[in-house]
Short mmCIF file of C-alpha atoms in Angstrom, two decimals:
data_model
loop_
_atom_site.label_atom_id
_atom_site.label_comp_id
_atom_site.label_asym_id
_atom_site.label_seq_id
_atom_site.Cartn_x
_atom_site.Cartn_y
_atom_site.Cartn_z
CA MET Z 1 -20.24 8.62 -13.50
CA LEU Z 2 -20.20 4.82 -13.26
CA THR Z 3 -22.86 3.20 -15.41
CA THR Z 4 -24.82 0.12 -14.41
CA GLU Z 5 -22.94 -1.84 -17.05
CA ILE Z 6 -19.54 -0.81 -15.64
CA LEU Z 7 -20.59 -1.62 -12.09
CA GLN Z 8 -21.87 -5.02 -13.18
CA THR Z 9 -18.52 -5.75 -14.81
CA VAL Z 10 -16.65 -4.66 -11.67
CA LYS Z 11 -18.93 -6.91 -9.61
CA GLY Z 12 -17.76 -9.85 -11.67
CA TYR Z 13 -14.12 -8.94 -11.03
CA THR Z 14 -14.64 -8.56 -7.28
CA ALA Z 15 -15.79 -12.17 -7.07
CA LEU Z 16 -12.07 -12.98 -7.29
CA MET Z 17 -11.19 -10.99 -4.14
CA LYS Z 18 -9.59 -13.01 -1.35
CA LYS Z 19 -9.68 -10.39 1.41
CA PRO Z 20 -11.59 -7.14 2.09
CA VAL Z 21 -10.39 -3.79 0.74
CA THR Z 22 -11.35 -0.41 2.24
CA PHE Z 23 -11.21 3.01 0.58
CA VAL Z 24 -10.02 5.45 3.27
CA LEU Z 25 -10.96 8.98 2.18
CA GLN Z 26 -9.46 12.13 3.70
CA THR Z 27 -11.99 14.38 5.43
CA GLY Z 28 -12.50 18.02 4.46
CA ALA Z 29 -14.11 20.17 1.81
CA HIS Z 30 -13.35 20.26 -1.92
CA SER Z 31 -15.51 21.04 -4.95
CA LYS Z 32 -14.79 17.60 -6.40
CA ARG Z 33 -15.27 15.68 -3.16
CA PRO Z 34 -19.01 14.89 -3.57
CA GLU Z 35 -18.26 13.41 -6.98
CA LEU Z 36 -15.43 11.27 -5.52
CA VAL Z 37 -17.64 10.13 -2.62
CA SER Z 38 -20.34 9.07 -5.09
CA PHE Z 39 -17.74 7.34 -7.26
CA LEU Z 40 -16.26 5.33 -4.36
CA SER Z 41 -19.67 4.60 -2.81
CA ASP Z 42 -20.91 3.13 -6.08
CA LEU Z 43 -17.81 0.95 -6.32
CA ALA Z 44 -18.06 -0.18 -2.71
CA GLY Z 45 -21.69 -1.14 -3.31
CA VAL Z 46 -20.84 -3.92 -5.77
CA SER Z 47 -19.23 -6.23 -3.19
CA ASP Z 48 -19.31 -7.04 0.51
CA ASN Z 49 -15.52 -7.11 0.29
CA LEU Z 50 -15.40 -3.37 -0.53
CA SER Z 51 -16.14 -0.54 1.87
CA LEU Z 52 -15.66 3.22 2.21
CA GLU Z 53 -14.68 5.10 5.34
CA GLU Z 54 -13.49 8.63 6.08
CA ALA Z 55 -10.56 9.61 8.28
CA ASP Z 56 -8.46 12.64 9.13
CA LEU Z 57 -4.98 11.65 7.94
CA PRO Z 58 -3.33 14.93 6.87
CA GLU Z 59 0.19 13.48 7.14
CA THR Z 60 -0.73 10.55 4.90
CA LEU Z 61 -3.28 11.90 2.45
CA ARG Z 62 -2.77 15.02 0.36
CA SER Z 63 -6.25 16.57 0.28
CA PRO Z 64 -10.01 15.93 0.69
CA VAL Z 65 -9.95 14.26 -2.74
CA SER Z 66 -7.23 11.80 -1.72
CA PHE Z 67 -7.82 8.24 -0.57
CA LEU Z 68 -5.74 5.16 0.22
CA LEU Z 69 -6.42 1.45 0.06
CA LYS Z 70 -6.39 -0.82 3.07
CA ALA Z 71 -6.40 -4.58 2.63
CA ASP Z 72 -7.65 -6.59 5.59
CA GLY Z 73 -7.15 -3.47 7.70
CA GLU Z 74 -3.53 -2.88 6.66
CA ASP Z 75 -2.33 0.13 4.67
CA THR Z 76 -1.19 -1.07 1.22
CA GLY Z 77 0.86 2.05 0.43
CA ILE Z 78 -1.39 2.81 -2.55
CA ARG Z 79 -2.88 6.31 -2.74
CA PHE Z 80 -5.00 8.15 -5.28
CA SER Z 81 -5.29 11.95 -5.29
CA GLY Z 82 -8.14 12.67 -7.64
CA ILE Z 83 -10.89 10.63 -9.22
CA PRO Z 84 -9.29 7.69 -11.05
CA ALA Z 85 -11.62 7.71 -14.03
CA GLY Z 86 -10.72 7.62 -17.72
CA HIS Z 87 -7.62 5.59 -18.43
CA GLU Z 88 -6.87 5.38 -14.69
CA PHE Z 89 -10.04 3.46 -13.85
CA ASN Z 90 -8.24 0.22 -14.69
CA SER Z 91 -5.42 1.26 -12.36
CA LEU Z 92 -7.87 1.46 -9.45
CA ILE Z 93 -9.58 -1.85 -10.28
CA LEU Z 94 -6.25 -3.65 -10.61
CA ALA Z 95 -5.06 -2.09 -7.34
CA ILE Z 96 -8.18 -3.41 -5.60
CA LEU Z 97 -7.77 -6.91 -7.00
CA HIS Z 98 -4.04 -7.12 -6.36
CA ALA Z 99 -4.42 -5.72 -2.83
CA SER Z 100 -7.08 -8.32 -2.13
CA GLY Z 101 -4.80 -11.21 -3.07
CA THR Z 102 -5.02 -11.62 -6.85
CA ASP Z 103 -1.59 -12.69 -8.08
CA LEU Z 104 0.70 -9.98 -9.44
CA LYS Z 105 1.83 -10.61 -12.99
CA LEU Z 106 5.47 -9.82 -12.30
CA ASP Z 107 8.51 -11.91 -13.10
CA ASP Z 108 10.12 -13.59 -10.06
CA SER Z 109 13.37 -11.68 -10.60
CA ILE Z 110 11.50 -8.36 -10.47
CA ARG Z 111 9.65 -9.42 -7.33
CA GLN Z 112 12.99 -10.28 -5.72
CA THR Z 113 14.54 -6.96 -6.73
CA ILE Z 114 11.63 -4.85 -5.46
CA SER Z 115 11.15 -6.88 -2.27
CA SER Z 116 14.82 -6.44 -1.33
CA ILE Z 117 14.67 -2.63 -1.25
CA GLN Z 118 15.49 -1.35 2.23
CA GLU Z 119 15.13 2.42 1.75
CA THR Z 120 11.82 4.22 2.21
CA LEU Z 121 10.58 5.17 -1.26
CA GLN Z 122 7.64 7.52 -1.68
CA PHE Z 123 6.56 7.78 -5.32
CA GLU Z 124 4.30 10.51 -6.69
CA VAL Z 125 3.00 10.05 -10.25
CA PHE Z 126 1.47 13.12 -11.85
CA ILE Z 127 -0.95 12.05 -14.57
CA SER Z 128 -3.57 13.30 -16.97
CA LEU Z 129 -6.77 11.30 -17.24
CA SER Z 130 -6.42 11.48 -21.03
CA CYS Z 131 -2.92 9.95 -20.93
CA HIS Z 132 -2.87 6.34 -22.11
CA ASN Z 133 0.77 5.79 -21.08
CA CYS Z 134 0.28 6.92 -17.47
CA PRO Z 135 -1.64 3.84 -16.25
CA ASP Z 136 1.34 1.58 -17.02
CA VAL Z 137 3.48 3.59 -14.61
CA VAL Z 138 0.76 3.92 -11.96
CA GLN Z 139 0.00 0.20 -12.07
CA ALA Z 140 3.66 -0.81 -11.88
CA LEU Z 141 4.35 1.41 -8.87
CA ASN Z 142 1.18 0.19 -7.15
CA GLN Z 143 2.48 -3.36 -7.50
CA PHE Z 144 5.84 -2.28 -6.08
CA ALA Z 145 4.01 -0.86 -3.04
CA LEU Z 146 2.19 -4.15 -2.51
CA LEU Z 147 5.46 -6.08 -2.69
CA ASN Z 148 7.36 -3.93 -0.22
CA PRO Z 149 6.05 -2.01 2.83
CA ASN Z 150 8.91 0.48 2.39
CA ILE Z 151 7.31 1.72 -0.84
CA SER Z 152 4.26 3.94 -1.33
CA ALA Z 153 2.77 5.11 -4.62
CA GLU Z 154 0.43 8.05 -5.15
CA MET Z 155 -1.42 8.82 -8.39
CA ILE Z 156 -2.00 12.58 -8.66
CA ASP Z 157 -4.42 14.03 -11.22
CA GLY Z 158 -2.55 17.15 -12.34
CA GLY Z 159 -5.81 18.79 -13.37
CA LEU Z 160 -6.92 19.00 -9.72
CA TYR Z 161 -3.63 20.35 -8.39
CA PRO Z 162 -2.67 23.28 -10.65
CA GLU Z 163 -0.65 24.91 -7.89
CA ILE Z 164 1.64 21.87 -7.61
CA ILE Z 165 1.91 21.60 -11.40
CA ALA Z 166 3.00 25.25 -11.52
CA GLU Z 167 5.34 24.93 -8.54
CA ARG Z 168 7.14 21.93 -10.02
CA ASP Z 169 6.92 23.30 -13.57
CA ILE Z 170 5.39 20.07 -14.92
CA GLN Z 171 4.53 20.16 -18.63
CA GLY Z 172 4.40 16.48 -19.46
CA VAL Z 173 3.06 13.24 -18.04
CA PRO Z 174 3.68 10.82 -16.56
CA SER Z 175 5.98 12.80 -14.27
CA VAL Z 176 7.36 10.63 -11.49
CA TYR Z 177 8.82 12.02 -8.27
CA LEU Z 178 10.70 9.94 -5.71
CA ASN Z 179 11.00 11.29 -2.17
CA GLY Z 180 10.18 14.76 -3.47
CA GLU Z 181 12.74 14.79 -6.29
CA LEU Z 182 12.12 14.31 -10.01
CA PHE Z 183 12.80 10.66 -10.84
CA ALA Z 184 11.45 10.19 -14.37
CA ASN Z 185 9.74 12.56 -16.77
CA GLY Z 186 7.79 12.32 -20.01
CA LYS Z 187 7.49 9.01 -21.80
CA VAL Z 188 8.57 6.37 -19.30
CA ASP Z 189 7.60 2.75 -18.72
CA ALA Z 190 7.92 0.19 -15.94
CA ALA Z 191 11.13 -1.29 -17.40
CA GLN Z 192 12.81 2.11 -17.20
CA LEU Z 193 11.61 2.61 -13.62
CA ILE Z 194 13.10 -0.73 -12.58
CA GLU Z 195 16.35 0.06 -14.39
CA LYS Z 196 16.58 3.45 -12.65
CA LEU Z 197 15.93 1.82 -9.27
CA LEU Z 198 18.78 -0.63 -9.89
CA GLN Z 199 21.07 2.24 -10.80
CA ARG Z 200 20.43 3.86 -7.41
CA GLY Z 201 22.76 1.39 -5.70
CA ALA Z 202 22.97 -1.65 -3.46
CA SER Z 203 20.60 -0.29 -0.81
CA GLN Z 204 17.80 -0.42 -3.38
CA GLY Z 205 18.40 -4.04 -4.33
CA GLN Z 206 20.48 -5.56 -7.09
CA PRO Z 207 19.75 -7.89 -9.98
CA ALA Z 208 19.79 -11.59 -9.31
CA THR Z 209 23.07 -13.43 -9.74
CA GLN Z 210 23.78 -14.41 -13.33
CA VAL Z 211 22.01 -17.77 -13.36
CA GLN Z 212 20.02 -19.85 -15.78
CA THR Z 213 16.51 -19.87 -14.34
CA LEU Z 214 14.73 -21.72 -17.15
CA PRO Z 215 15.29 -24.99 -18.96
CA LEU Z 216 16.68 -24.78 -22.49
CA GLN Z 217 14.20 -22.84 -24.64
CA ASP Z 218 13.41 -23.67 -28.24
CA VAL Z 219 12.53 -20.06 -29.13
CA THR Z 220 13.21 -16.80 -27.30
CA VAL Z 221 11.34 -13.80 -28.68
CA ILE Z 222 12.71 -10.35 -27.88
CA GLY Z 223 9.94 -7.75 -28.14
CA GLY Z 224 6.27 -7.60 -27.14
CA GLY Z 225 4.63 -5.68 -29.98
CA PRO Z 226 2.45 -7.16 -32.76
CA ALA Z 227 5.43 -8.88 -34.44
CA GLY Z 228 6.81 -10.36 -31.22
CA VAL Z 229 3.44 -11.57 -29.93
CA SER Z 230 2.62 -13.10 -33.31
CA ALA Z 231 5.97 -14.92 -33.35
CA ALA Z 232 5.47 -16.18 -29.79
CA ILE Z 233 1.95 -17.47 -30.42
CA TYR Z 234 2.89 -19.20 -33.68
CA SER Z 235 5.86 -20.83 -31.94
CA ALA Z 236 3.77 -21.97 -28.97
CA ARG Z 237 1.20 -23.48 -31.33
CA LYS Z 238 3.97 -25.69 -32.67
CA GLY Z 239 4.49 -27.11 -29.19
CA LEU Z 240 7.82 -25.35 -28.69
CA LYS Z 241 9.23 -24.05 -25.40
CA VAL Z 242 8.82 -20.29 -25.81
CA THR Z 243 9.93 -17.27 -23.78
CA LEU Z 244 8.99 -13.68 -24.67
CA ILE Z 245 11.02 -10.79 -23.24
CA ALA Z 246 9.58 -7.28 -23.45
CA ASP Z 247 9.77 -3.96 -21.66
CA ARG Z 248 6.01 -3.74 -22.22
CA ILE Z 249 3.38 -5.76 -24.06
CA GLY Z 250 2.10 -3.83 -27.04
CA GLY Z 251 5.28 -1.90 -27.71
CA GLN Z 252 4.95 1.23 -29.82
CA VAL Z 253 1.37 0.26 -30.71
CA LYS Z 254 0.34 1.17 -27.18
CA ASP Z 255 1.00 4.83 -28.02
CA THR Z 256 -1.43 4.84 -30.97
CA MET Z 257 -4.97 5.85 -30.16
CA ASP Z 258 -6.96 5.40 -33.37
CA ILE Z 259 -6.40 2.21 -35.38
CA GLU Z 260 -8.74 1.80 -38.32
CA ASN Z 261 -6.66 -0.24 -40.79
CA LEU Z 262 -6.32 -3.56 -38.98
CA ILE Z 263 -8.38 -5.67 -41.34
CA SER Z 264 -11.54 -7.23 -39.79
CA VAL Z 265 -11.32 -4.82 -36.83
CA THR Z 266 -13.24 -1.71 -37.84
CA LYS Z 267 -11.79 0.48 -35.12
CA THR Z 268 -9.68 -0.01 -32.01
CA THR Z 269 -7.06 1.78 -29.94
CA GLY Z 270 -3.47 0.97 -29.05
CA PRO Z 271 -4.23 0.16 -25.40
CA GLN Z 272 -7.17 -2.06 -26.42
CA LEU Z 273 -5.07 -3.89 -29.00
CA SER Z 274 -2.25 -4.33 -26.48
CA ASN Z 275 -4.67 -5.87 -24.00
CA ALA Z 276 -5.95 -8.19 -26.74
CA LEU Z 277 -2.39 -9.25 -27.57
CA GLN Z 278 -1.78 -10.05 -23.89
CA ALA Z 279 -5.04 -11.99 -23.61
CA HIS Z 280 -4.23 -14.04 -26.71
CA MET Z 281 -0.80 -14.95 -25.36
CA ASP Z 282 -2.35 -15.97 -22.05
CA GLU Z 283 -4.13 -18.76 -23.93
CA TYR Z 284 -0.79 -20.46 -24.58
CA ASP Z 285 2.11 -21.81 -22.54
CA ILE Z 286 4.41 -18.85 -23.14
CA ASN Z 287 6.86 -17.74 -20.47
CA ILE Z 288 6.48 -13.94 -20.44
CA LYS Z 289 9.20 -11.76 -18.92
CA GLU Z 290 7.77 -8.26 -19.01
CA TYR Z 291 9.49 -5.04 -17.83
CA LEU Z 292 12.90 -6.53 -18.65
CA LYS Z 293 15.51 -5.75 -21.29
CA VAL Z 294 18.15 -7.83 -23.05
CA THR Z 295 21.64 -6.67 -22.12
CA ASP Z 296 23.74 -9.19 -24.07
CA ILE Z 297 23.48 -12.06 -26.54
CA LYS Z 298 26.19 -14.71 -26.89
CA GLN Z 299 26.15 -16.50 -30.23
CA GLY Z 300 26.78 -20.22 -30.70
CA ASP Z 301 24.85 -23.39 -31.43
CA ILE Z 302 23.09 -22.69 -28.14
CA LYS Z 303 22.63 -18.96 -27.63
CA THR Z 304 22.69 -17.21 -24.25
CA VAL Z 305 20.46 -14.21 -23.66
CA SER Z 306 21.30 -12.05 -20.63
CA LEU Z 307 18.57 -9.90 -19.06
CA SER Z 308 18.60 -6.68 -17.06
CA SER Z 309 17.45 -8.76 -14.08
CA GLY Z 310 20.73 -10.68 -14.15
CA GLU Z 311 19.09 -13.84 -15.47
CA GLN Z 312 20.42 -15.83 -18.41
CA ILE Z 313 18.29 -17.80 -20.83
CA GLN Z 314 19.77 -20.48 -23.07
CA THR Z 315 17.90 -20.97 -26.30
CA LYS Z 316 18.15 -22.70 -29.66
CA VAL Z 317 16.60 -19.86 -31.63
CA ILE Z 318 16.18 -16.11 -31.15
CA ILE Z 319 13.51 -14.00 -32.86
CA VAL Z 320 14.16 -10.26 -32.61
CA ALA Z 321 11.02 -8.12 -32.74
CA THR Z 322 12.07 -5.03 -30.79
CA GLY Z 323 10.26 -2.56 -33.04
CA ALA Z 324 11.12 1.13 -33.11
CA LYS Z 325 10.99 4.27 -30.98
CA TRP Z 326 10.19 7.90 -31.70
CA ARG Z 327 12.79 9.64 -33.83
CA GLU Z 328 14.27 12.80 -32.34
CA LEU Z 329 14.82 16.00 -34.28
CA GLY Z 330 18.39 16.36 -33.16
CA VAL Z 331 18.29 20.16 -33.00
CA PRO Z 332 19.44 22.46 -30.17
CA GLY Z 333 16.84 22.86 -27.46
CA GLU Z 334 15.07 19.53 -28.03
CA LYS Z 335 16.54 17.24 -25.38
CA GLU Z 336 17.06 20.13 -22.97
CA ASN Z 337 13.33 20.90 -22.96
CA ILE Z 338 11.72 17.46 -22.92
CA GLY Z 339 8.89 17.75 -20.40
CA ASN Z 340 9.17 21.54 -20.47
CA GLY Z 341 7.45 22.14 -23.78
CA VAL Z 342 8.96 19.45 -25.99
CA ALA Z 343 6.76 16.35 -26.20
CA TYR Z 344 6.23 13.27 -28.34
CA CYS Z 345 2.72 12.21 -27.29
CA PRO Z 346 -0.13 14.61 -28.08
CA HIS Z 347 -2.67 12.42 -26.26
CA CYS Z 348 -0.64 12.47 -23.05
CA ASP Z 349 0.67 16.02 -22.96
CA GLY Z 350 -1.86 17.92 -25.09
CA PRO Z 351 -4.05 18.95 -22.11
CA PHE Z 352 -1.11 20.87 -20.60
CA PHE Z 353 -1.21 23.25 -23.59
CA LYS Z 354 -4.89 24.17 -23.44
CA GLY Z 355 -5.45 27.53 -25.12
CA LYS Z 356 -1.78 27.84 -26.13
CA ASP Z 357 0.10 27.89 -29.43
CA VAL Z 358 2.02 24.76 -30.42
CA ALA Z 359 3.90 23.25 -33.34
CA VAL Z 360 3.85 19.72 -34.71
CA ILE Z 361 7.00 18.65 -36.53
CA GLY Z 362 6.19 16.16 -39.27
CA GLY Z 363 3.62 15.95 -42.04
CA GLY Z 364 3.08 12.21 -42.19
CA ASN Z 365 0.05 10.40 -40.80
CA SER Z 366 1.25 10.65 -37.20
CA GLY Z 367 1.98 14.38 -37.53
CA ILE Z 368 -1.37 15.28 -39.09
CA GLU Z 369 -3.23 13.06 -36.62
CA ALA Z 370 -1.40 14.86 -33.80
CA ALA Z 371 -2.36 18.25 -35.24
CA LEU Z 372 -6.01 17.21 -35.47
CA ASP Z 373 -6.02 15.91 -31.89
CA LEU Z 374 -4.40 19.06 -30.56
CA SER Z 375 -6.62 21.43 -32.54
CA GLY Z 376 -9.52 20.77 -30.19
CA ILE Z 377 -7.44 21.70 -27.14
CA VAL Z 378 -4.92 24.38 -28.05
CA ASN Z 379 -5.29 27.85 -29.54
CA SER Z 380 -3.36 27.09 -32.72
CA VAL Z 381 -1.28 24.35 -34.33
CA THR Z 382 1.45 24.96 -36.90
CA VAL Z 383 2.62 21.88 -38.78
CA PHE Z 384 6.23 21.92 -40.01
CA GLU Z 385 7.03 19.59 -42.91
CA PHE Z 386 10.60 19.29 -44.24
CA MET Z 387 9.60 18.01 -47.70
CA PRO Z 388 7.78 20.02 -50.41
CA GLU Z 389 4.69 17.83 -50.08
CA LEU Z 390 2.86 16.21 -47.18
CA ARG Z 391 2.96 12.42 -46.87
CA ALA Z 392 -0.21 11.91 -44.84
CA ASP Z 393 -3.29 10.11 -46.17
CA LYS Z 394 -5.74 12.23 -48.16
CA VAL Z 395 -8.57 11.76 -45.65
CA LEU Z 396 -6.40 13.19 -42.86
CA LEU Z 397 -5.19 16.11 -44.94
CA GLU Z 398 -8.75 17.09 -45.85
CA LYS Z 399 -9.66 17.20 -42.17
CA ALA Z 400 -6.57 19.24 -41.31
CA TYR Z 401 -7.11 21.83 -44.05
CA ALA Z 402 -10.70 22.20 -42.84
CA LYS Z 403 -9.55 23.26 -39.36
CA ALA Z 404 -9.32 27.02 -38.93
CA ASN Z 405 -6.63 26.80 -36.23
CA ILE Z 406 -4.25 24.49 -38.13
CA GLU Z 407 -1.60 26.07 -40.36
CA ILE Z 408 0.68 23.89 -42.48
CA LEU Z 409 4.19 24.99 -43.51
CA LYS Z 410 5.93 22.87 -46.16
CA ASN Z 411 9.55 22.78 -47.24
CA VAL Z 412 10.84 24.15 -43.93
CA ALA Z 413 13.72 22.94 -41.73
CA THR Z 414 13.60 23.27 -37.95
CA LYS Z 415 16.82 24.82 -36.64
CA GLU Z 416 16.33 25.35 -32.91
CA ILE Z 417 13.78 25.15 -30.12
CA GLU Z 418 14.12 28.19 -27.89
CA ALA Z 419 13.27 28.40 -24.20
CA THR Z 420 12.71 31.24 -21.75
CA ASN Z 421 12.88 30.68 -17.99
CA GLY Z 422 13.04 26.92 -18.51
CA LYS Z 423 10.01 26.70 -20.83
CA VAL Z 424 9.70 26.49 -24.61
CA SER Z 425 8.99 29.93 -26.00
CA ALA Z 426 9.73 29.80 -29.74
CA ILE Z 427 10.95 27.75 -32.66
CA SER Z 428 13.34 28.96 -35.33
CA TYR Z 429 13.26 27.49 -38.83
CA VAL Z 430 14.47 28.02 -42.38
CA ASP Z 431 12.39 28.26 -45.54
CA ARG Z 432 14.22 25.79 -47.77
CA VAL Z 433 13.26 27.66 -50.95
CA SER Z 434 14.12 31.25 -50.02
CA GLU Z 435 16.63 30.24 -47.30
CA ALA Z 436 15.10 32.93 -45.14
CA GLU Z 437 15.29 32.30 -41.39
CA GLN Z 438 12.03 32.62 -39.47
CA ARG Z 439 11.00 32.55 -35.83
CA LEU Z 440 7.61 31.58 -34.42
CA ALA Z 441 6.64 32.26 -30.80
CA LEU Z 442 4.85 29.31 -29.21
CA ASP Z 443 4.55 27.27 -26.03
CA GLY Z 444 5.05 23.66 -27.12
CA VAL Z 445 6.59 21.47 -29.80
CA PHE Z 446 5.31 17.97 -30.58
CA VAL Z 447 7.81 15.87 -32.55
CA GLN Z 448 6.24 13.38 -34.97
CA ILE Z 449 8.91 12.53 -37.56
CA GLY Z 450 8.85 8.77 -37.66
CA LEU Z 451 10.66 5.98 -35.89
CA VAL Z 452 14.16 4.66 -35.20
CA PRO Z 453 14.69 0.87 -35.01
CA ASN Z 454 15.50 -0.52 -31.55
CA SER Z 455 18.56 -2.41 -32.72
CA GLN Z 456 21.39 -0.72 -30.82
CA PHE Z 457 22.01 -3.74 -28.59
CA LEU Z 458 22.64 -5.87 -31.71
CA ASP Z 459 25.40 -3.71 -33.18
CA GLY Z 460 28.31 -6.02 -33.95
CA LEU Z 461 26.18 -9.16 -33.72
CA LEU Z 462 23.87 -8.81 -36.73
CA GLU Z 463 24.23 -7.04 -40.05
CA LEU Z 464 22.36 -3.73 -39.96
CA SER Z 465 21.40 -1.27 -42.67
CA ARG Z 466 22.63 2.33 -42.67
CA ALA Z 467 19.37 3.25 -40.97
CA GLY Z 468 20.02 0.71 -38.19
CA GLU Z 469 17.44 -1.82 -39.41
CA ILE Z 470 18.22 -5.53 -39.18
CA ILE Z 471 18.80 -6.84 -42.70
CA ILE Z 472 16.57 -9.85 -43.40
CA ASP Z 473 15.61 -11.96 -46.39
CA GLU Z 474 12.14 -13.05 -47.46
CA LYS Z 475 12.04 -15.67 -44.67
CA CYS Z 476 13.22 -13.33 -41.89
CA HIS Z 477 16.73 -14.84 -41.76
CA THR Z 478 19.39 -12.48 -40.39
CA SER Z 479 23.14 -12.65 -40.95
CA GLU Z 480 23.51 -15.15 -38.08
CA ALA Z 481 22.22 -18.74 -38.15
CA GLY Z 482 19.43 -19.36 -35.65
CA ILE Z 483 18.58 -15.67 -35.25
CA TYR Z 484 15.50 -14.32 -37.02
CA ALA Z 485 13.99 -10.84 -37.03
CA CYS Z 486 10.59 -9.36 -37.86
CA GLY Z 487 8.56 -6.17 -37.74
CA ASP Z 488 9.60 -2.52 -37.61
CA VAL Z 489 13.16 -3.28 -36.45
CA THR Z 490 13.91 -4.88 -39.82
CA THR Z 491 14.35 -3.79 -43.43
CA VAL Z 492 10.87 -5.03 -44.33
CA PRO Z 493 9.04 -2.16 -46.07
CA TYR Z 494 5.79 -0.59 -44.87
CA LYS Z 495 5.82 -0.23 -41.10
CA GLN Z 496 2.25 -1.29 -40.40
CA ILE Z 497 0.65 -3.33 -37.60
CA ILE Z 498 -0.80 -5.88 -39.98
CA VAL Z 499 2.54 -6.25 -41.78
CA SER Z 500 4.34 -6.78 -38.46
CA MET Z 501 1.89 -9.49 -37.42
CA GLY Z 502 2.45 -11.33 -40.69
CA GLU Z 503 6.23 -10.96 -40.39
CA GLY Z 504 6.10 -12.35 -36.84
CA ALA Z 505 4.24 -15.43 -38.07
CA LYS Z 506 6.72 -15.82 -40.92
CA ALA Z 507 9.73 -15.59 -38.59
CA SER Z 508 8.23 -18.24 -36.32
CA LEU Z 509 7.55 -20.62 -39.21
CA SER Z 510 11.10 -20.12 -40.50
CA ALA Z 511 12.46 -20.83 -37.02
CA PHE Z 512 10.36 -23.99 -36.84
CA GLU Z 513 11.85 -25.19 -40.14
CA PHE Z 514 15.31 -24.54 -38.72
CA LEU Z 515 14.55 -26.52 -35.57
CA LEU Z 516 13.20 -29.44 -37.59
CA ALA Z 517 16.44 -29.57 -39.56
CA GLU Z 518 18.92 -28.77 -36.79
CA GLY Z 519 17.11 -29.81 -33.61
CA GLU Z 520 18.98 -33.05 -32.94
CA GLN Z 521 22.34 -31.42 -33.50
CA LEU Z 522 21.41 -28.58 -31.15
CA ASP Z 523 20.34 -31.06 -28.46
CA ARG Z 524 23.71 -32.80 -28.75
CA ALA Z 525 25.51 -29.47 -28.53
CA TYR Z 526 23.57 -28.58 -25.39
CA ALA Z 527 24.31 -31.95 -23.79
CA ALA Z 528 28.01 -31.63 -24.60
CA GLN Z 529 28.05 -28.10 -23.19
CA ASN Z 530 26.46 -29.24 -19.93
CA GLU Z 531 28.83 -32.20 -19.68
CA GLN Z 532 31.81 -29.89 -20.08
CA THR Z 533 30.43 -27.52 -17.45
CA THR Z 534 29.90 -30.42 -15.03
CA SER Z 535 33.44 -31.71 -15.61
CA VAL Z 536 34.93 -28.29 -14.89
CA ALA Z 537 32.87 -27.99 -11.72
#
């Protein structure tokens, strides 16, 4: 399973280990156990700091294909039930390195919040090895376990535990359970997990007091997708003090699997591009606050950005690059059945519909790509397109029409998603030409109808279009001086990765021009503000 090349790479990583890590594997019989033993033995063989042992721990480990990590003989709280291959291989390697002493890349405020939790929290994360969103959640919870002995985190490969999947009626991943109860379902990220933990109450820790934890920043970028990263790097290259705030690096791009139109890069994936964006930022002095959200912005010569952690950042310039999120259908039965047959990520949730009949709503590139991906897993795919013609690229349409199990319906309007016994069972729609109502029995609905700009937190601060996009000019100026915007959250046409990168660079260069012209005045305003604060104190 693990090639010589992979093992050689892992050997290089393990040179960074500061203390020994042991895989403790539950004893017993299971058809997949020999494969897991071989997998862990090969890994343990690359370093003297790694070892494998077996133990009978039925109260701690779920099954004979479950193992935990010990660091220097101490239980880390990290468990894996299944073989963490595929997208989860990185989760295991990072868990090993972090458990052995490699520094966690978490903001100090998040560390404080997680470390202060007093209640015992046992997380279970049900995943699919084909899910590219799941590792973010697994890796975040593993870090939480390392920060606090009251927390444990278990990755569970749903494919190896069909009885649990059926018992808990899980139809989407990642599906996160806390102390046996559903905690988060479907598309979820680390920022949402932290926010939900804070909402649980004082016993789980509270945000830090509202304090300024950084010196005055020249530029604060909100958003970690291609536009935000581009803006941050261009600003840092100018020698400016830069902070980037993001719920996750990569943004919406992380959910895209096949990228073939980023010029000079023949082919890549969203996760790979996200990792490259992170690596590029690491080359510069950029203060990155990941897994956090902006809760408030106060305008003025010097702007104050408040974070979900309770921190406040004072800055001369703000660049908004918050991108967009999946657009919802807005029909009865959609929200009620998310995770029970309604999904937005075919890569993540497709395997749960093996051999079943599903629908894809949307005939653009994302919809046709989803249909093609699903066609190799499910029994049949029916594409529903509202308009008379499909908007997808010709090359994708040719592939879709060539598939025997893909049917495409045009000029139809989805009316309702029906459910039976808590699971999607049919979709009702209207033929927009004949106005005849139709009903199609199926098991799943994948919504792929475009994006909605993430601009809600700016309502009342910046001028927005009717679609909620931030209105900008050719230099990324917004309606407020000192605030710039770029990428998919704006009115710029053509929502493409390469366009967003260019817009991020443009916003940064415009901000630099502003700072050259107004920098001295802003420094005086900041000094006067501090003097006034000191006098009041």
